Amino acid sequence: MKVLVSSCLLGEDVRYDGRNSSIAMGSSFTFSQKEIFMDILCENQIYSFCPEVSGGLSTPRLPAEIVSTTKPFKVETNDETDVTIPFLIGAKNALDICNEEGIKVALLKSKSPSCGNTHIYDGTFSNTLIEGQGLTARLLEENGIRVFNETQLEDLKQFIESN
Ligand code: SF4
């Protein structure tokens, strides 16, 4: 199966702080989680994608949060620079790749203003999480693409096996 995966989860240094969120190498993941992840990598066709880099943002970059979670969305950095457009371009580029390649499922990094699928930071830069989705995760799900995050690897595995 074809799976779109956040580049940072694959170990690419594309995060805002110039680092990555590697599942395979990360100390916060159990051996079992790493095993499932490696199985998914080995048994599927993986498309590495970072919406924020694709949208034209540099790495490293200032951290950003969604300050308006309903349309019209607004994303700002912590110095109040409006970065909504690059975030929207990245989301659109992700959807375009999924449509062009027939990708029906994605593994995206949790809590990100682009990739988060269940929770995001609340726009106050106070480390406060709220229920909500990043702009890419939202657009993919609105278009019928299932999105999982790195804490939902077992669910992703089951989804792949049943589709
Ligand atoms: S936009 Fe997504 S893929 Fe890119 S660094 Fe952030 S969480 Fe990772």
mmCIF file of C-alpha atoms and ligand atoms in Angstrom:
data_model
loop_
_atom_site.group_PDB
_atom_site.id
_atom_site.type_symbol
_atom_site.label_atom_id
_atom_site.label_comp_id
_atom_site.label_asym_id
_atom_site.label_seq_id
_atom_site.Cartn_x
_atom_site.Cartn_y
_atom_site.Cartn_z
ATOM 1 C CA MET A 1 0.000 0.000 0.000
ATOM 2 C CA LYS A 2 1.120 3.560 -0.610
ATOM 3 C CA VAL A 3 1.631 5.564 2.606
ATOM 4 C CA LEU A 4 2.436 9.266 2.914
ATOM 5 C CA VAL A 5 4.745 9.753 5.922
ATOM 6 C CA SER A 6 5.900 12.940 7.651
ATOM 7 C CA SER A 7 9.545 13.343 6.706
ATOM 8 C CA CYS A 8 10.551 14.137 10.289
ATOM 9 C CA LEU A 9 9.224 10.743 11.463
ATOM 10 C CA LEU A 10 11.544 9.126 8.925
ATOM 11 C CA GLY A 11 14.537 10.909 10.460
ATOM 12 C CA GLU A 12 14.866 13.843 8.101
ATOM 13 C CA ASP A 13 15.975 17.074 9.800
ATOM 14 C CA VAL A 14 13.061 19.188 8.607
ATOM 15 C CA ARG A 15 11.502 20.250 11.902
ATOM 16 C CA TYR A 16 11.290 23.933 12.793
ATOM 17 C CA ASP A 17 14.305 23.474 15.095
ATOM 18 C CA GLY A 18 16.365 21.737 12.423
ATOM 19 C CA ARG A 19 15.982 18.358 14.078
ATOM 20 C CA ASN A 20 13.853 15.272 13.392
ATOM 21 C CA SER A 21 11.285 13.094 15.180
ATOM 22 C CA SER A 22 12.654 9.738 14.087
ATOM 23 C CA ILE A 23 10.555 6.802 15.208
ATOM 24 C CA ALA A 24 13.301 4.299 14.456
ATOM 25 C CA MET A 25 15.952 6.182 16.425
ATOM 26 C CA GLY A 26 13.844 8.044 18.991
ATOM 27 C CA SER A 27 14.265 7.177 22.671
ATOM 28 C CA SER A 28 10.589 7.850 23.388
ATOM 29 C CA PHE A 29 9.431 4.887 21.288
ATOM 30 C CA THR A 30 9.297 1.320 22.566
ATOM 31 C CA PHE A 31 10.974 -1.545 20.774
ATOM 32 C CA SER A 32 7.531 -2.823 19.837
ATOM 33 C CA GLN A 33 6.566 0.513 18.260
ATOM 34 C CA LYS A 34 9.825 0.572 16.317
ATOM 35 C CA GLU A 35 9.211 -2.968 15.107
ATOM 36 C CA ILE A 36 5.730 -2.100 13.835
ATOM 37 C CA PHE A 37 7.083 1.030 12.185
ATOM 38 C CA MET A 38 9.891 -0.855 10.459
ATOM 39 C CA ASP A 39 7.420 -3.475 9.248
ATOM 40 C CA ILE A 40 5.264 -0.716 7.778
ATOM 41 C CA LEU A 41 8.299 0.817 6.063
ATOM 42 C CA CYS A 42 9.470 -2.475 4.628
ATOM 43 C CA GLU A 43 6.094 -3.758 3.447
ATOM 44 C CA ASN A 44 4.671 -0.613 1.863
ATOM 45 C CA GLN A 45 5.502 2.103 -0.622
ATOM 46 C CA ILE A 46 6.562 5.118 1.443
ATOM 47 C CA TYR A 47 6.237 8.725 0.285
ATOM 48 C CA SER A 48 8.228 11.064 2.537
ATOM 49 C CA PHE A 49 6.685 14.505 2.725
ATOM 50 C CA CYS A 50 7.076 17.658 4.840
ATOM 51 C CA PRO A 51 4.272 20.143 4.203
ATOM 52 C CA GLU A 52 6.074 23.112 5.717
ATOM 53 C CA VAL A 53 9.220 22.636 3.638
ATOM 54 C CA SER A 54 7.077 21.952 0.584
ATOM 55 C CA GLY A 55 5.193 25.173 1.278
ATOM 56 C CA GLY A 56 8.417 27.127 0.993
ATOM 57 C CA LEU A 57 9.518 27.557 4.599
ATOM 58 C CA SER A 58 13.169 27.222 5.522
ATOM 59 C CA THR A 59 14.727 24.924 8.089
ATOM 60 C CA PRO A 60 15.300 25.872 10.813
ATOM 61 C CA ARG A 61 12.366 28.267 11.137
ATOM 62 C CA LEU A 62 10.457 29.955 13.924
ATOM 63 C CA PRO A 63 7.867 27.786 15.675
ATOM 64 C CA ALA A 64 4.326 28.381 14.445
ATOM 65 C CA GLU A 65 0.855 27.707 15.825
ATOM 66 C CA ILE A 66 -2.639 27.954 14.392
ATOM 67 C CA VAL A 67 -4.224 31.064 15.883
ATOM 68 C CA SER A 68 -7.516 30.729 14.021
ATOM 69 C CA THR A 69 -8.672 27.110 13.873
ATOM 70 C CA THR A 70 -11.720 27.794 11.716
ATOM 71 C CA LYS A 71 -11.864 29.198 8.212
ATOM 72 C CA PRO A 72 -10.258 31.541 7.399
ATOM 73 C CA PHE A 73 -7.367 29.759 9.089
ATOM 74 C CA LYS A 74 -4.494 31.798 10.422
ATOM 75 C CA VAL A 75 -1.048 30.495 11.331
ATOM 76 C CA GLU A 76 1.532 32.698 13.007
ATOM 77 C CA THR A 77 5.083 32.295 14.214
ATOM 78 C CA ASN A 78 5.993 33.219 17.763
ATOM 79 C CA ASP A 79 6.987 36.694 16.545
ATOM 80 C CA GLU A 80 3.496 37.101 15.033
ATOM 81 C CA THR A 81 4.565 36.703 11.409
ATOM 82 C CA ASP A 82 1.676 35.387 9.320
ATOM 83 C CA VAL A 83 2.749 32.108 7.703
ATOM 84 C CA THR A 84 -0.719 30.924 6.731
ATOM 85 C CA ILE A 85 -0.027 30.847 2.995
ATOM 86 C CA PRO A 86 3.025 28.530 3.139
ATOM 87 C CA PHE A 87 1.061 26.218 5.438
ATOM 88 C CA LEU A 88 -1.874 26.149 3.013
ATOM 89 C CA ILE A 89 0.445 25.560 0.047
ATOM 90 C CA GLY A 90 2.058 22.650 1.897
ATOM 91 C CA ALA A 91 -1.334 21.137 2.647
ATOM 92 C CA LYS A 92 -2.417 21.486 -0.980
ATOM 93 C CA ASN A 93 0.846 19.945 -2.189
ATOM 94 C CA ALA A 94 0.283 16.976 0.141
ATOM 95 C CA LEU A 95 -3.210 16.472 -1.243
ATOM 96 C CA ASP A 96 -1.933 16.770 -4.817
ATOM 97 C CA ILE A 97 0.641 14.020 -4.227
ATOM 98 C CA CYS A 98 -2.008 11.780 -2.662
ATOM 99 C CA ASN A 99 -4.349 12.337 -5.603
ATOM 100 C CA GLU A 100 -1.639 11.858 -8.226
ATOM 101 C CA GLU A 101 -0.255 8.709 -6.616
ATOM 102 C CA GLY A 102 -3.496 7.197 -5.344
ATOM 103 C CA ILE A 103 -2.403 7.413 -1.702
ATOM 104 C CA LYS A 104 -5.254 6.635 0.704
ATOM 105 C CA VAL A 105 -3.483 6.707 4.078
ATOM 106 C CA ALA A 106 -0.943 8.887 5.866
ATOM 107 C CA LEU A 107 1.237 8.638 8.958
ATOM 108 C CA LEU A 108 1.708 12.190 10.168
ATOM 109 C CA LYS A 109 3.497 13.703 13.165
ATOM 110 C CA SER A 110 1.212 14.435 16.101
ATOM 111 C CA LYS A 111 0.579 17.933 17.493
ATOM 112 C CA SER A 112 2.088 19.769 14.511
ATOM 113 C CA PRO A 113 0.194 22.764 13.077
ATOM 114 C CA SER A 114 0.524 21.015 9.712
ATOM 115 C CA CYS A 115 0.549 17.319 10.497
ATOM 116 C CA GLY A 116 -1.282 16.876 13.826
ATOM 117 C CA ASN A 117 -4.399 14.729 13.425
ATOM 118 C CA THR A 118 -6.066 14.896 16.837
ATOM 119 C CA HIS A 119 -4.465 17.698 18.861
ATOM 120 C CA ILE A 120 -2.629 20.953 18.156
ATOM 121 C CA TYR A 121 -1.208 23.751 20.290
ATOM 122 C CA ASP A 122 -3.720 26.449 21.074
ATOM 123 C CA GLY A 123 -2.075 29.415 19.365
ATOM 124 C CA THR A 124 -0.767 31.049 22.557
ATOM 125 C CA PHE A 125 2.721 29.481 22.508
ATOM 126 C CA SER A 126 2.166 28.344 26.088
ATOM 127 C CA ASN A 127 2.580 24.613 25.412
ATOM 128 C CA THR A 128 -1.178 24.109 25.727
ATOM 129 C CA LEU A 129 -2.780 21.386 23.616
ATOM 130 C CA ILE A 130 -6.350 21.475 22.350
ATOM 131 C CA GLU A 131 -8.351 19.080 20.218
ATOM 132 C CA GLY A 132 -7.903 19.945 16.581
ATOM 133 C CA GLN A 133 -6.001 19.216 13.413
ATOM 134 C CA GLY A 134 -3.103 20.697 11.541
ATOM 135 C CA LEU A 135 -3.909 22.157 8.140
ATOM 136 C CA THR A 136 -2.469 19.251 6.152
ATOM 137 C CA ALA A 137 -4.066 16.539 8.283
ATOM 138 C CA ARG A 138 -7.398 18.336 8.028
ATOM 139 C CA LEU A 139 -7.269 18.719 4.244
ATOM 140 C CA LEU A 140 -6.295 15.091 3.718
ATOM 141 C CA GLU A 141 -9.090 13.808 5.955
ATOM 142 C CA GLU A 142 -11.608 16.141 4.307
ATOM 143 C CA ASN A 143 -10.679 14.404 1.063
ATOM 144 C CA GLY A 144 -11.094 10.874 2.337
ATOM 145 C CA ILE A 145 -7.481 10.080 3.215
ATOM 146 C CA ARG A 146 -7.085 8.348 6.571
ATOM 147 C CA VAL A 147 -4.530 9.962 8.846
ATOM 148 C CA PHE A 148 -2.738 8.265 11.746
ATOM 149 C CA ASN A 149 -0.013 9.617 14.001
ATOM 150 C CA GLU A 150 3.059 7.989 15.532
ATOM 151 C CA THR A 151 1.146 6.905 18.646
ATOM 152 C CA GLN A 152 -1.355 5.025 16.464
ATOM 153 C CA LEU A 153 1.003 2.621 14.676
ATOM 154 C CA GLU A 154 -0.997 -0.480 15.621
ATOM 155 C CA ASP A 155 -4.148 1.116 14.215
ATOM 156 C CA LEU A 156 -2.282 2.052 11.034
ATOM 157 C CA LYS A 157 -1.002 -1.496 10.677
ATOM 158 C CA GLN A 158 -4.544 -2.870 11.024
ATOM 159 C CA PHE A 159 -5.848 -0.336 8.509
ATOM 160 C CA ILE A 160 -3.210 -1.382 5.978
ATOM 161 C CA GLU A 161 -3.916 -5.064 6.519
ATOM 162 C CA SER A 162 -7.649 -4.623 6.020
ATOM 163 C CA ASN A 163 -7.407 -2.494 2.875
HETATM 164 S S1 SF4 B 1 5.472 19.908 8.881
HETATM 165 FE FE1 SF4 B 1 5.044 17.774 9.436
HETATM 166 S S2 SF4 B 1 6.674 16.645 8.379
HETATM 167 FE FE2 SF4 B 1 7.332 18.779 8.447
HETATM 168 S S3 SF4 B 1 8.558 18.913 10.296
HETATM 169 FE FE3 SF4 B 1 6.483 19.516 10.849
HETATM 170 S S4 SF4 B 1 5.538 17.648 11.607
HETATM 171 FE FE4 SF4 B 1 7.369 17.043 10.476
#
